[in-house]
Structures are given as C-alpha cells and as structure tokens.
Short mmCIF file of C-alpha atoms in Angstrom, two decimals:
data_model
loop_
_atom_site.label_atom_id
_atom_site.label_comp_id
_atom_site.label_asym_id
_atom_site.label_seq_id
_atom_site.Cartn_x
_atom_site.Cartn_y
_atom_site.Cartn_z
CA MET A 26 0.00 0.00 0.00
CA THR A 27 1.11 3.49 -0.77
CA ASP A 28 1.99 5.64 2.21
CA TRP A 29 0.25 8.83 1.11
CA ARG A 30 1.69 10.86 3.98
CA ALA A 31 5.25 9.87 3.08
CA LEU A 32 4.50 10.63 -0.56
CA ALA A 33 3.14 14.07 0.36
CA ARG A 34 6.22 14.74 2.51
CA THR A 35 8.48 13.77 -0.38
CA ARG A 36 6.58 16.06 -2.73
CA VAL A 37 6.82 18.99 -0.31
CA SER A 38 10.52 18.44 0.21
CA ILE A 39 11.02 18.40 -3.56
CA ALA A 40 8.94 21.53 -4.18
CA LEU A 41 10.17 23.52 -1.19
CA PRO A 42 13.57 24.75 -2.48
CA GLY A 43 12.00 25.91 -5.75
CA ALA A 44 9.22 27.82 -3.98
CA ALA A 45 11.67 29.36 -1.52
CA PHE A 46 13.92 30.54 -4.36
CA LEU A 47 10.95 32.13 -6.17
CA VAL A 48 9.75 33.97 -3.04
CA GLY A 49 13.31 35.11 -2.34
CA TRP A 50 13.70 36.41 -5.89
CA ILE A 51 10.42 38.40 -5.70
CA ALA A 52 11.45 39.81 -2.31
CA LEU A 53 14.83 40.83 -3.75
CA LEU A 54 13.11 42.65 -6.65
CA GLU A 55 10.91 44.52 -4.17
CA LEU A 56 13.81 45.41 -1.88
CA SER A 57 16.17 46.51 -4.65
CA ALA A 58 13.54 48.79 -6.20
CA ARG A 59 12.60 50.36 -2.84
CA ASN A 60 16.19 50.93 -1.81
CA GLY A 61 17.20 52.32 -5.17
CA TRP A 62 19.67 49.51 -6.01
CA THR A 63 18.16 49.37 -9.49
CA ASN A 64 16.50 51.91 -11.76
CA ARG A 65 13.53 53.33 -9.81
CA VAL A 66 11.36 53.99 -12.87
CA PHE A 67 11.79 50.94 -15.04
CA SER A 68 12.47 48.06 -12.65
CA PRO A 69 9.64 45.73 -11.73
CA VAL A 70 8.23 46.29 -8.26
CA PRO A 71 6.18 43.22 -7.29
CA SER A 72 3.78 45.07 -4.98
CA LYS A 73 3.07 47.73 -7.61
CA ILE A 74 2.69 45.07 -10.32
CA ALA A 75 0.14 43.30 -8.14
CA ARG A 76 -1.85 46.54 -7.74
CA ALA A 77 -1.63 47.26 -11.50
CA LEU A 78 -2.71 43.71 -12.23
CA CYS A 79 -5.83 44.10 -10.08
CA GLU A 80 -6.69 47.33 -11.91
CA VAL A 81 -6.07 45.74 -15.32
CA LEU A 82 -8.20 42.69 -14.53
CA ALA A 83 -11.13 44.89 -13.48
CA THR A 84 -11.30 46.72 -16.82
CA THR A 85 -13.32 45.78 -19.89
CA ALA A 86 -10.16 46.45 -21.92
CA PHE A 87 -8.73 43.27 -20.40
CA ILE A 88 -11.69 41.13 -21.47
CA ASP A 89 -11.64 42.67 -24.97
CA ALA A 90 -7.90 42.15 -25.38
CA LEU A 91 -8.04 38.56 -24.10
CA ALA A 92 -11.02 37.71 -26.32
CA SER A 93 -9.37 39.26 -29.37
CA THR A 94 -6.08 37.44 -28.86
CA MET A 95 -7.71 34.09 -28.09
CA TRP A 96 -10.05 34.33 -31.08
CA LEU A 97 -7.24 34.99 -33.57
CA LEU A 98 -5.05 32.32 -31.98
CA ALA A 99 -7.88 29.78 -32.10
CA LEU A 100 -8.68 30.52 -35.75
CA GLY A 101 -5.08 30.21 -36.88
CA TYR A 102 -4.23 27.29 -34.61
CA PHE A 103 -7.20 25.06 -35.32
CA SER A 104 -7.07 25.63 -39.06
CA ALA A 105 -3.33 24.80 -38.94
CA CYS A 106 -4.07 21.62 -36.96
CA ILE A 107 -6.72 20.47 -39.45
CA ALA A 108 -4.63 21.37 -42.52
CA GLY A 109 -1.45 19.89 -40.99
CA VAL A 110 -3.14 16.59 -40.13
CA LEU A 111 -4.87 16.24 -43.51
CA LEU A 112 -1.78 17.14 -45.53
CA GLY A 113 0.39 15.03 -43.22
CA LEU A 114 -1.85 11.97 -43.66
CA LEU A 115 -1.77 12.44 -47.42
CA MET A 116 2.01 12.90 -47.53
CA GLY A 117 2.69 10.11 -45.07
CA TYR A 118 0.41 7.66 -46.84
CA ASN A 119 1.06 8.50 -50.47
CA ARG A 120 4.62 8.60 -51.79
CA ARG A 121 3.69 10.64 -54.84
CA ALA A 122 2.04 13.32 -52.72
CA TYR A 123 5.10 13.35 -50.46
CA PHE A 124 7.52 13.95 -53.32
CA LEU A 125 5.18 16.57 -54.80
CA PHE A 126 5.01 18.77 -51.70
CA GLU A 127 8.29 17.97 -49.94
CA PRO A 128 10.63 20.45 -51.75
CA THR A 129 8.24 23.38 -51.19
CA LEU A 130 7.81 22.50 -47.53
CA GLU A 131 11.55 22.12 -46.98
CA LEU A 132 11.99 25.61 -48.45
CA LEU A 133 9.33 27.22 -46.23
CA ARG A 134 10.00 25.29 -43.04
CA PRO A 135 13.38 26.77 -42.02
CA ILE A 136 12.16 30.38 -42.35
CA PRO A 137 11.97 31.86 -38.83
CA LYS A 138 8.25 32.55 -38.82
CA PRO A 139 8.48 36.18 -37.51
CA ALA A 140 10.36 36.97 -40.76
CA LEU A 141 7.09 36.33 -42.58
CA LEU A 142 5.38 39.22 -40.75
CA PRO A 143 6.59 42.05 -43.04
CA PRO A 144 5.39 40.36 -46.25
CA LEU A 145 2.13 39.28 -44.59
CA ILE A 146 1.50 42.89 -43.47
CA LEU A 147 1.96 44.00 -47.08
CA LEU A 148 -0.34 41.27 -48.35
CA PHE A 149 -3.09 41.35 -45.72
CA GLY A 150 -2.68 44.70 -43.98
CA LEU A 151 -2.64 45.14 -40.21
CA GLY A 152 -5.94 43.45 -39.48
CA ALA A 153 -7.11 40.08 -38.24
CA SER A 154 -6.38 38.13 -41.44
CA MET A 155 -2.65 38.92 -41.18
CA LYS A 156 -2.53 37.72 -37.57
CA VAL A 157 -4.48 34.55 -38.31
CA SER A 158 -2.16 33.85 -41.26
CA ILE A 159 1.03 34.14 -39.24
CA VAL A 160 -0.36 31.85 -36.52
CA PHE A 161 -1.48 29.41 -39.21
CA LEU A 162 1.92 29.33 -40.93
CA GLY A 163 3.81 28.99 -37.65
CA ALA A 164 1.55 26.29 -36.23
CA LEU A 165 1.28 24.30 -39.47
CA PHE A 166 4.78 22.86 -39.67
CA PRO A 167 5.14 21.06 -36.33
CA VAL A 168 1.74 19.39 -36.85
CA LEU A 169 2.54 18.51 -40.45
CA ILE A 170 6.03 17.12 -39.81
CA ASN A 171 4.87 15.08 -36.84
CA THR A 172 1.86 13.69 -38.72
CA ILE A 173 4.09 12.54 -41.60
CA GLN A 174 6.46 10.91 -39.11
CA GLY A 175 3.53 9.42 -37.19
CA VAL A 176 1.95 7.84 -40.26
CA ARG A 177 5.26 6.24 -41.15
CA SER A 178 5.72 4.82 -37.66
CA VAL A 179 2.32 3.09 -37.58
CA ASP A 180 2.71 -0.66 -37.07
CA PRO A 181 2.14 -2.33 -40.47
CA VAL A 182 0.27 -5.13 -38.70
CA LEU A 183 -2.54 -2.66 -37.87
CA VAL A 184 -2.79 -1.68 -41.53
CA ASP A 185 -2.85 -5.37 -42.53
CA VAL A 186 -5.71 -5.90 -40.07
CA ALA A 187 -7.65 -3.12 -41.78
CA ARG A 188 -6.87 -4.70 -45.15
CA THR A 189 -7.91 -8.23 -44.21
CA PHE A 190 -11.26 -6.78 -43.04
CA ARG A 191 -11.54 -5.09 -46.43
CA CYS A 192 -11.49 -1.49 -45.20
CA GLY A 193 -11.30 1.19 -47.87
CA VAL A 194 -8.56 3.81 -47.94
CA LEU A 195 -10.56 6.45 -46.05
CA ARG A 196 -11.62 4.06 -43.29
CA THR A 197 -8.06 2.76 -42.98
CA VAL A 198 -6.62 6.26 -42.76
CA PHE A 199 -9.14 7.80 -40.36
CA ARG A 200 -10.05 4.80 -38.23
CA VAL A 201 -6.66 3.06 -38.01
CA VAL A 202 -3.71 5.20 -39.12
CA LEU A 203 -4.81 8.51 -37.54
CA PRO A 204 -5.70 7.09 -34.11
CA ALA A 205 -2.51 5.01 -34.10
CA CYS A 206 -0.29 8.04 -34.73
CA MET A 207 -2.29 10.40 -32.48
CA PRO A 208 0.38 10.50 -29.73
CA ILE A 209 2.96 11.81 -32.20
CA VAL A 210 0.46 14.19 -33.84
CA LEU A 211 -0.46 15.64 -30.44
CA ALA A 212 3.20 16.20 -29.58
CA GLY A 213 3.39 18.35 -32.71
CA MET A 214 0.20 20.18 -31.76
CA ARG A 215 1.68 21.01 -28.37
CA VAL A 216 4.71 22.66 -29.99
CA SER A 217 2.40 24.48 -32.41
CA LEU A 218 0.26 25.91 -29.61
CA GLY A 219 3.26 27.53 -27.94
CA LEU A 220 4.50 28.85 -31.27
CA GLY A 221 1.05 30.17 -32.15
CA LEU A 222 0.83 32.14 -28.91
CA VAL A 223 4.27 33.68 -29.53
CA LEU A 224 3.31 34.71 -33.06
CA VAL A 225 -0.10 36.21 -32.26
CA ILE A 226 1.41 38.32 -29.45
CA LEU A 227 4.27 39.41 -31.70
CA ALA A 228 1.87 40.40 -34.50
CA GLU A 229 -0.25 42.37 -32.04
CA MET A 230 2.83 44.14 -30.70
CA LEU A 231 3.80 45.18 -34.21
CA THR A 232 0.37 46.44 -35.25
CA GLY A 233 -0.58 47.74 -31.82
CA ALA A 234 -4.33 47.94 -32.31
CA HIS A 235 -6.05 45.10 -30.44
CA GLY A 236 -5.17 42.26 -28.16
CA LEU A 237 -2.87 41.48 -25.26
CA GLY A 238 0.30 42.18 -27.27
CA ALA A 239 -1.00 45.62 -28.19
CA GLN A 240 -1.86 46.41 -24.54
CA LEU A 241 1.66 45.41 -23.51
CA VAL A 242 3.27 47.74 -26.03
CA ASP A 243 0.81 50.55 -25.29
CA ALA A 244 1.68 50.43 -21.59
CA GLN A 245 5.38 50.46 -22.37
CA ARG A 246 5.14 53.41 -24.78
CA ALA A 247 3.08 55.40 -22.27
CA PHE A 248 5.61 54.66 -19.52
CA ARG A 249 2.95 52.86 -17.46
CA VAL A 250 5.79 50.59 -16.47
CA GLN A 251 4.15 48.54 -13.70
CA GLU A 252 1.06 48.04 -15.91
CA MET A 253 3.35 46.74 -18.65
CA TYR A 254 4.67 44.17 -16.19
CA ALA A 255 1.09 43.34 -15.23
CA TRP A 256 0.31 42.47 -18.87
CA THR A 257 3.41 40.27 -18.93
CA VAL A 258 2.03 38.41 -15.92
CA VAL A 259 -1.29 38.02 -17.75
CA LEU A 260 0.54 36.50 -20.73
CA ALA A 261 2.46 34.11 -18.47
CA ALA A 262 -0.82 32.98 -16.92
CA LEU A 263 -2.35 32.52 -20.38
CA GLY A 264 0.62 30.37 -21.44
CA VAL A 265 0.19 28.16 -18.38
CA ALA A 266 -3.58 27.94 -18.86
CA LEU A 267 -3.17 26.84 -22.49
CA ALA A 268 -0.61 24.19 -21.52
CA VAL A 269 -2.88 22.83 -18.78
CA ALA A 270 -5.88 22.76 -21.12
CA PHE A 271 -3.79 20.98 -23.74
CA ASN A 272 -2.71 18.33 -21.23
CA LEU A 273 -6.33 17.67 -20.28
CA VAL A 274 -7.39 17.21 -23.90
CA GLU A 275 -4.35 15.04 -24.63
CA GLN A 276 -5.07 12.81 -21.65
CA ARG A 277 -8.64 12.27 -22.83
CA LEU A 278 -7.58 11.47 -26.39
CA ILE A 279 -4.62 9.16 -25.87
CA SER A 280 -4.88 7.77 -22.35
CA TRP A 281 -4.52 4.33 -23.97
CA SER A 282 -1.00 5.01 -25.18
CA SER A 283 0.52 5.43 -21.72
CA LYS A 284 -1.27 2.43 -20.24
CA ARG A 285 -0.42 0.03 -22.98
CA MET B 10 -19.02 -21.82 -24.11
CA SER B 11 -22.67 -22.31 -24.95
CA GLU B 12 -23.77 -24.59 -27.77
CA ALA B 13 -26.56 -22.21 -28.71
CA ALA B 14 -24.10 -19.41 -29.37
CA LEU B 15 -22.07 -21.61 -31.68
CA GLN B 16 -25.04 -22.62 -33.77
CA THR B 17 -25.88 -19.06 -34.70
CA VAL B 18 -22.97 -18.97 -37.15
CA PRO B 19 -24.33 -19.51 -40.67
CA MET B 20 -23.17 -22.65 -42.40
CA ALA B 21 -20.90 -22.34 -45.41
CA SER B 22 -22.08 -24.31 -48.40
CA SER B 23 -19.88 -27.34 -48.95
CA SER B 24 -21.86 -29.15 -51.60
CA THR B 25 -19.46 -28.48 -54.48
CA ALA B 26 -16.67 -30.91 -55.25
CA ARG B 27 -14.58 -28.12 -56.73
CA PRO B 28 -11.86 -26.83 -54.47
CA LEU B 29 -12.73 -23.83 -52.33
CA LEU B 30 -9.20 -22.53 -52.49
CA ALA B 31 -6.63 -23.22 -55.20
CA LEU B 32 -3.00 -22.16 -55.46
CA HIS B 33 -1.54 -22.38 -58.97
CA GLY B 34 2.22 -22.10 -59.42
CA ILE B 35 2.70 -19.54 -56.65
CA ALA B 36 6.18 -18.03 -56.59
CA LYS B 37 7.61 -15.07 -54.75
CA THR B 38 10.94 -13.46 -55.45
CA TYR B 39 12.31 -10.54 -53.51
CA ALA B 40 14.21 -8.29 -55.86
CA SER B 41 16.98 -6.00 -54.69
CA PRO B 42 19.13 -3.83 -56.98
CA ASP B 43 21.96 -6.34 -57.34
CA SER B 44 20.28 -9.70 -56.78
CA SER B 45 16.94 -11.42 -56.57
CA VAL B 46 16.16 -13.80 -53.74
CA PRO B 47 13.59 -16.49 -54.42
CA ALA B 48 11.43 -17.06 -51.33
CA ILE B 49 8.78 -19.36 -52.76
CA GLU B 50 8.94 -21.54 -55.86
CA SER B 51 5.93 -22.93 -57.76
CA ILE B 52 3.52 -24.04 -55.10
CA ASN B 53 0.37 -25.87 -56.21
CA LEU B 54 -2.25 -26.75 -53.66
CA THR B 55 -6.01 -27.19 -53.53
CA ILE B 56 -8.09 -27.01 -50.40
CA GLN B 57 -11.64 -28.31 -50.10
CA SER B 58 -14.40 -26.53 -48.27
CA GLY B 59 -14.43 -27.48 -44.58
CA GLU B 60 -10.84 -28.70 -44.54
CA PHE B 61 -8.33 -27.88 -41.83
CA VAL B 62 -4.92 -27.67 -43.54
CA SER B 63 -1.65 -26.87 -41.82
CA ILE B 64 1.48 -25.62 -43.49
CA VAL B 65 4.69 -26.49 -41.66
CA GLY B 66 8.27 -25.92 -42.61
CA PRO B 67 11.66 -24.90 -41.26
CA SER B 68 11.72 -21.43 -39.75
CA GLY B 69 12.27 -18.65 -42.25
CA CYS B 70 11.22 -20.86 -45.16
CA GLY B 71 8.55 -18.46 -46.36
CA LYS B 72 5.39 -20.02 -44.93
CA SER B 73 4.10 -16.70 -43.57
CA THR B 74 4.83 -15.11 -46.94
CA LEU B 75 2.78 -17.86 -48.58
CA LEU B 76 -0.14 -17.21 -46.22
CA GLN B 77 0.02 -13.48 -46.90
CA ILE B 78 -0.21 -14.23 -50.61
CA VAL B 79 -3.24 -16.48 -50.03
CA ALA B 80 -4.79 -13.70 -47.91
CA GLY B 81 -4.41 -11.22 -50.76
CA LEU B 82 -2.15 -9.04 -48.62
CA LEU B 83 0.90 -9.69 -50.79
CA ARG B 84 1.13 -10.15 -54.56
CA PRO B 85 2.90 -13.27 -55.82
CA SER B 86 5.69 -12.85 -58.39
CA ALA B 87 4.06 -15.61 -60.42
CA GLY B 88 1.01 -17.81 -60.22
CA SER B 89 -2.45 -17.15 -58.85
CA VAL B 90 -4.70 -17.87 -55.90
CA GLN B 91 -8.33 -18.66 -56.54
CA LEU B 92 -11.09 -18.55 -53.99
CA GLU B 93 -14.24 -20.24 -55.27
CA GLU B 94 -12.76 -19.99 -58.79
CA ARG B 95 -12.34 -16.23 -58.60
CA PRO B 96 -8.76 -14.94 -58.67
CA VAL B 97 -7.60 -13.23 -55.49
CA SER B 98 -6.16 -9.79 -56.20
CA GLY B 99 -6.70 -8.20 -52.79
CA PRO B 100 -8.18 -9.43 -49.52
CA PRO B 101 -11.28 -11.22 -50.83
CA GLU B 102 -14.73 -11.32 -49.33
CA GLY B 103 -15.26 -14.33 -47.09
CA MET B 104 -11.62 -14.69 -46.03
CA VAL B 105 -10.00 -13.26 -42.91
CA CYS B 106 -6.42 -13.53 -41.72
CA LEU B 107 -5.57 -13.80 -38.03
CA PHE B 108 -2.13 -12.48 -37.23
CA GLN B 109 0.53 -13.89 -34.99
CA GLN B 110 1.07 -10.68 -33.04
CA TYR B 111 -2.29 -10.33 -31.28
CA SER B 112 -1.00 -7.51 -29.09
CA ARG B 113 -0.17 -5.54 -32.22
CA SER B 114 -3.26 -6.51 -34.17
CA LEU B 115 -5.87 -5.22 -31.70
CA PHE B 116 -6.53 -1.48 -31.61
CA PRO B 117 -5.46 -0.22 -28.17
CA TRP B 118 -7.70 2.87 -28.42
CA LEU B 119 -10.86 0.78 -28.86
CA THR B 120 -12.67 -1.33 -26.29
CA VAL B 121 -12.95 -5.07 -26.82
CA GLU B 122 -16.47 -4.60 -28.22
CA ARG B 123 -15.41 -1.83 -30.64
CA ASN B 124 -12.47 -3.97 -31.77
CA VAL B 125 -14.84 -6.80 -32.66
CA GLU B 126 -17.21 -4.36 -34.35
CA PHE B 127 -14.37 -2.99 -36.47
CA GLY B 128 -14.23 -6.24 -38.43
CA PHE B 129 -17.79 -6.17 -39.80
CA ARG B 130 -19.55 -2.86 -39.17
CA HIS B 131 -18.56 -1.32 -42.51
CA LEU B 132 -19.47 -4.43 -44.50
CA ARG B 133 -23.07 -4.92 -43.42
CA ASP B 134 -26.03 -2.65 -43.15
CA GLU B 135 -26.94 -3.27 -39.53
CA SER B 136 -28.50 -1.22 -36.77
CA ARG B 137 -26.45 -0.28 -33.75
CA ALA B 138 -28.41 -2.72 -31.60
CA ALA B 139 -27.94 -5.57 -34.07
CA ALA B 140 -24.20 -4.85 -34.24
CA ALA B 141 -23.92 -4.81 -30.45
CA ASP B 142 -25.83 -8.08 -30.33
CA ARG B 143 -23.48 -9.63 -32.88
CA CYS B 144 -20.44 -8.52 -30.84
CA ARG B 145 -21.92 -10.02 -27.70
CA ARG B 146 -22.63 -13.32 -29.46
CA PHE B 147 -19.14 -13.72 -30.85
CA LEU B 148 -17.48 -12.60 -27.63
CA ALA B 149 -19.61 -15.19 -25.83
CA MET B 150 -18.21 -17.86 -28.16
CA VAL B 151 -14.70 -17.14 -26.96
CA GLY B 152 -15.86 -16.73 -23.36
CA LEU B 153 -15.28 -12.98 -23.10
CA GLU B 154 -18.81 -11.53 -23.00
CA ASP B 155 -18.05 -9.95 -19.63
CA PHE B 156 -15.02 -8.08 -20.99
CA ARG B 157 -16.80 -6.06 -23.67
CA ALA B 158 -16.07 -2.67 -22.11
CA ARG B 159 -12.42 -3.41 -21.31
CA TYR B 160 -9.45 -2.33 -23.36
CA PRO B 161 -7.12 -4.90 -24.97
CA TRP B 162 -4.20 -3.90 -22.77
CA GLU B 163 -6.24 -4.79 -19.69
CA LEU B 164 -6.42 -8.42 -20.83
CA SER B 165 -3.91 -11.29 -20.73
CA GLY B 166 -2.21 -12.48 -23.91
CA GLY B 167 -4.52 -15.47 -24.30
CA MET B 168 -7.59 -13.27 -23.82
CA GLN B 169 -6.29 -10.78 -26.38
CA GLN B 170 -5.93 -13.56 -28.93
CA ARG B 171 -9.51 -14.65 -28.11
CA VAL B 172 -10.68 -11.11 -28.90
CA ALA B 173 -8.81 -11.28 -32.20
CA ILE B 174 -10.50 -14.64 -32.92
CA ALA B 175 -13.94 -13.20 -32.07
CA ARG B 176 -13.26 -10.22 -34.33
CA ALA B 177 -12.25 -12.50 -37.19
CA LEU B 178 -15.31 -14.74 -36.77
CA ALA B 179 -17.75 -11.84 -36.40
CA ALA B 180 -16.91 -10.95 -40.00
CA GLU B 181 -18.33 -14.43 -40.81
CA PRO B 182 -15.59 -15.66 -43.14
CA ARG B 183 -15.77 -18.99 -44.95
CA VAL B 184 -11.99 -19.25 -44.88
CA LEU B 185 -9.88 -18.41 -41.85
CA LEU B 186 -6.13 -18.02 -42.29
CA LEU B 187 -4.06 -18.42 -39.13
CA ASP B 188 -0.47 -17.19 -39.07
CA GLU B 189 1.19 -18.90 -36.10
CA PRO B 190 -1.63 -17.65 -33.90
CA PHE B 191 -0.65 -19.52 -30.74
CA SER B 192 3.10 -19.11 -30.84
CA SER B 193 3.35 -16.28 -28.32
CA VAL B 194 1.15 -17.58 -25.51
CA ASP B 195 2.10 -19.96 -22.71
CA ALA B 196 1.79 -23.73 -23.20
CA LEU B 197 -1.47 -24.22 -21.30
CA THR B 198 -3.17 -21.25 -22.96
CA ARG B 199 -2.02 -22.65 -26.29
CA LEU B 200 -3.85 -25.94 -25.61
CA GLU B 201 -7.00 -24.04 -24.65
CA LEU B 202 -6.89 -21.87 -27.76
CA GLN B 203 -6.30 -24.93 -29.96
CA SER B 204 -9.42 -26.60 -28.52
CA LEU B 205 -11.34 -23.36 -29.01
CA ILE B 206 -10.31 -23.13 -32.65
CA LEU B 207 -11.32 -26.77 -33.25
CA ASP B 208 -14.74 -26.14 -31.66
CA LEU B 209 -15.31 -22.99 -33.72
CA TRP B 210 -14.08 -24.69 -36.89
CA SER B 211 -16.51 -27.58 -36.62
CA ALA B 212 -19.43 -25.44 -35.39
CA ALA B 213 -19.09 -22.80 -38.12
CA LYS B 214 -18.09 -25.26 -40.90
CA LEU B 215 -15.04 -23.10 -41.50
CA THR B 216 -12.16 -23.84 -43.80
CA ILE B 217 -8.90 -23.17 -42.00
CA VAL B 218 -5.36 -22.79 -43.28
CA LEU B 219 -2.86 -22.69 -40.45
CA VAL B 220 0.80 -21.77 -40.72
CA THR B 221 2.87 -23.07 -37.84
CA HIS B 222 6.33 -24.28 -36.90
CA ASP B 223 4.84 -26.47 -34.17
CA VAL B 224 4.53 -29.99 -35.56
CA GLU B 225 2.38 -31.26 -32.67
CA GLU B 226 -0.04 -28.40 -33.19
CA ALA B 227 -0.29 -29.20 -36.89
CA VAL B 228 -0.91 -32.92 -36.26
CA TYR B 229 -3.37 -32.29 -33.46
CA LEU B 230 -5.49 -29.80 -35.41
CA SER B 231 -5.47 -30.60 -39.09
CA ASP B 232 -6.81 -32.95 -41.75
CA ARG B 233 -3.80 -32.50 -44.00
CA ILE B 234 -0.31 -31.22 -43.37
CA VAL B 235 1.74 -29.54 -46.07
CA LEU B 236 5.46 -29.86 -45.43
CA LEU B 237 7.57 -27.18 -47.06
CA THR B 238 11.24 -27.35 -47.94
CA ARG B 239 13.90 -24.88 -46.90
CA ARG B 240 14.07 -21.56 -48.70
CA PRO B 241 13.09 -21.24 -51.50
CA ALA B 242 9.96 -22.98 -50.27
CA ARG B 243 8.50 -25.80 -52.33
CA ILE B 244 6.07 -28.50 -51.22
CA ALA B 245 8.12 -31.44 -49.96
CA GLU B 246 5.10 -33.62 -49.22
CA VAL B 247 1.45 -33.44 -48.25
CA PHE B 248 0.44 -35.77 -45.39
CA SER B 249 -3.09 -36.97 -44.75
CA ASN B 250 -3.83 -37.13 -41.06
CA GLY B 251 -5.60 -40.31 -39.95
CA LEU B 252 -5.99 -39.16 -36.37
CA PRO B 253 -9.69 -39.63 -35.52
CA ARG B 254 -11.98 -36.76 -34.60
CA PRO B 255 -13.13 -35.34 -32.27
CA ARG B 256 -9.65 -34.63 -31.08
CA ARG B 257 -8.98 -34.53 -27.36
CA PRO B 258 -6.15 -32.38 -26.00
CA VAL B 259 -4.57 -35.14 -23.92
CA GLU B 260 -5.73 -38.47 -25.38
CA SER B 261 -5.27 -37.57 -29.06
CA ARG B 262 -1.64 -36.73 -28.39
CA GLU B 263 -1.06 -40.27 -27.08
CA ASP B 264 -2.68 -41.95 -30.08
CA PRO B 265 -0.16 -44.09 -32.09
CA ARG B 266 -1.29 -42.32 -35.28
CA PHE B 267 -0.48 -38.95 -33.72
CA LEU B 268 2.92 -40.19 -32.59
CA SER B 269 3.91 -41.75 -35.90
CA LEU B 270 2.92 -38.68 -37.94
CA ARG B 271 4.71 -36.44 -35.47
CA HIS B 272 7.77 -38.69 -35.73
CA GLU B 273 7.72 -38.60 -39.52
CA LEU B 274 7.28 -34.81 -39.72
CA LEU B 275 9.87 -34.01 -37.07
CA SER B 276 12.53 -36.26 -38.61
CA ARG B 277 11.85 -34.83 -42.06
CA LEU B 278 12.10 -31.30 -40.70
CA LEU B 279 15.32 -31.99 -38.82
CA ARG B 280 16.85 -33.44 -41.97
CA THR B 281 16.00 -30.38 -44.06
CA GLN B 282 17.14 -27.96 -41.31
#
C-alpha cells in the first residue's frame, strides 16, 4: 500500500527549495527597487505590479484584449491543426504526394516565422487576417512534420488488419492510421500551440491595435511601467492555462498510449 | 461456451466438389538492386471446403509469406490464388487472416467490443443494436462476454488472442487463415486456444489454413499437413492425417497415429534444417 503521507512529505521536500527561491527572488526585486539599487522607474516592483494587475483585470479592456487574442489564436491554430493533419496523412500515406510537396515545404519550413510578418502585413494589412495567417503558418509545420512521421511509424500489422477486413482507404486512414499516430500528432500540436501564442502576441505588438500584445506595447510606450509588467504576468498565466488545457485534452484522447 | 451461441454462425455451403481454395504455381521473389532472392517456388495446392490444412516448414522458409499471398495481402511474383474460382487480387470477401502478433493486431484505443465491431460494421447494413448483439454473441463464443467494455491492454495475452479470434469470426468468413496464432502464448493457454479453434471450426463449418512451426499443433489440429522445404519454399510432401476426430487435447496426443505422424514430420524437418 502506498503511504500517502510519506508521498506528500516527499513532494513537499522536492517543491520547497523551488518555492523558496521564487519567493526570495520576488522579495529581492521589491527590496532593490525600494532601496534604489536598481533603476527606480523601469524596474519591476512586485507590490506595484500586483496593484496594477488588479486594476487591469477589473477593466473591460482586459476582457476585450483577451477575447481578441484568443479568437485569432484559435482561428489560426485550429485551421493549422486540421490542414497539418490532412496534408500530413496524405504525404505520409502516399509517396507521390510526399515527393510533390516535400521540396516546397523544406523551403518554407526553415524560415523563422516572424520573418514572414513584413510580407504578410503587405499582403493582408494590419488586421485580423494577417494575424491569423502568421499563426497558421507557424503552427502548421510542427503538426505537419509530426503527422508525416507518425503515419510512417504506424505498425504495419494494424494496416494489414484493416486490409484483411476489407477497409477502404478512407476508413483505414481515419479509423486506423490517424488514431494510431495520435500520440505523435499531439506532440506536434503542443509545440504548435506555444509557437502560435508567440506569433499572435508578436503580431499584435507590431500592429498595436487590439489584443494582449497591443496592450503590452501601449503600456510600455506610455511609460505605465508597472502596468506593462502586469500584462506580462497576464501572458504568463495565459501560457500556463493553455498548456494545462492541452494536457487535459491530450489525456482524454490518448490515455490508452501510456497504459499500454 | 454455450452450444446455442455456436449454432448461430451460418453454415458455409460445402456441396461443391470443386476446391474452395486453389494455389496455382505460386512463386515469390524478392528483388533487390543487385540480386533477386527467391522465397517461394511454384507451389500448387487445392483445399476443399471445410478442410483444416496446416502448413509447416523450417523457420524462415517463407510459410508466412505464402499465407500473406493467399490472404491477398501480398502479390505473388508468379502464379495465382483462386477462392471459389475467382482470382484473389486483394483481400477477398469471405476470407480473414488472423495475425501472430495479437497484441499488435488489436486497436489499443478501442474497447474489446469496438475492436470486434471494427471487423464487420462497414461491411453490413446493420442497426447499432444488431451490431452490439453480434459482438456479444461472438465474444460469448470465446468466453469474453463480460469483458466487452475493457481495453485490450487490460487483458492477458490469451484473452487478447480470443478477442482477435472473435473479431475475425464476427466478420463471418468462410476461410480463416491463421499465421502462427498460438506461438506467443504460454503452453497451457495454447492448448485451450487450440481446442477453441477446433470447436469454432466444426461449429461454423469453416475452412482453415494454419501456418505453424509447431509440428504437434499441426498434427493435433489438421486434416492434411503440407510440409515445405527450406528456402526457397516448395512443397516437400502433403500428409493426410488419420488421427480420428473429435480430437482430445490429452488423449489424441497419445494416439499411435499422432505419434507416428509427429515422428515422420519431425525427422523430415530436422533433416532439411
């Protein structure tokens, strides 16, 4: 039987040093700002950030910015996931399709995705379609590459089972190949989600009209320094929330793969 | 296992004298850039409806390759397979192959019931209730009706192979191809699964082709035993098995006819090895 108390004690003893270091670091920031060891205007002051954060969270501007950012991220991310999986299944399953698309993809893939922002701004302007496009392009490749890899790593016995039961191509691909490579596909989707968040914030910072990225830059340009830090905290929390949500979805979808 | 459950399997028609399954000059050569390796050379064999035929041979001789060709999963380099006088160009209707690696052949993301359903749902126009009923019936045949909602990885190896057997039978094939299906379970489970297959074979009037390296298994189960040579595989000899039916797991193995056929096959195999 598991000794839950001993387990809890072990967990606390593992987590304690990390928590203590974090608290110490925040206290040091507070002390150094108050005592003038660092720049009084620009340095983060935890107590003031906390107050600014409370003010920010109470405004409708916060809800608007969060909704705007999340909406663009969702549009770009989910369309990239769907396109990446479909194209990945096609390229992983069909050699001709692979050799047709592979050179183009290898050319586009190494481009650091922020470098696509200037051309996209010219093509789509500063509005939502530009931001959705950059998220889409950034999020596409990890999903696509992992899906191709995943399809190729599927156990041929599973495909033979589908064949002996006379499954057509579509049934084999969507009922056997896709579920079998889901763990690898989801690993790609996890990378894409992080990348998508980076790109939507970056695009908003450049255009400065709507969204969390725009609020961050606005606060900085207006020298509302502690508010700027408050928006950074909001973004950190958003990153954590997305990762947690992703884990929950992943666990539901592929709980079988860890238990096997 | 209930008798009633077994009798619900439709009977395959066995009135024709023509062979159910015919292999004409089957050959398989694996070509690489600088050489070609013959794996199988001109195999001719006919199998009647309702027969239980085993194919034995030294390991690596190409018997699994031969079964894959019969199953329509692999194209022969020469020759043809005919099922009920129609050439086999892909997995044909009425024939199902059961793979050696049961743990790799069940879908780990589907429950036992959904795994069984996978084999027939797309081939017949059936209501959800009728499909569920069919799953229950075939799982009952292999003694797993209480494990419908479990996942394959929650079951033992022998139980997993039973699920694979139920899935194969739920598709109601006339011909069942078995590729060393009992080679990766323990000895006692193997005896149980062999008895199960014999029961299902006689109840469903199936035709079974079994590939195995286990001579005792071949003698215990089959009507005829096809002995293959070393690579490239050719038919060395076809043995008729006089061992009376019904076969009994312990007594049949002590029968002088069992022992003499086993002796003959083993000594032939050891000589070719």
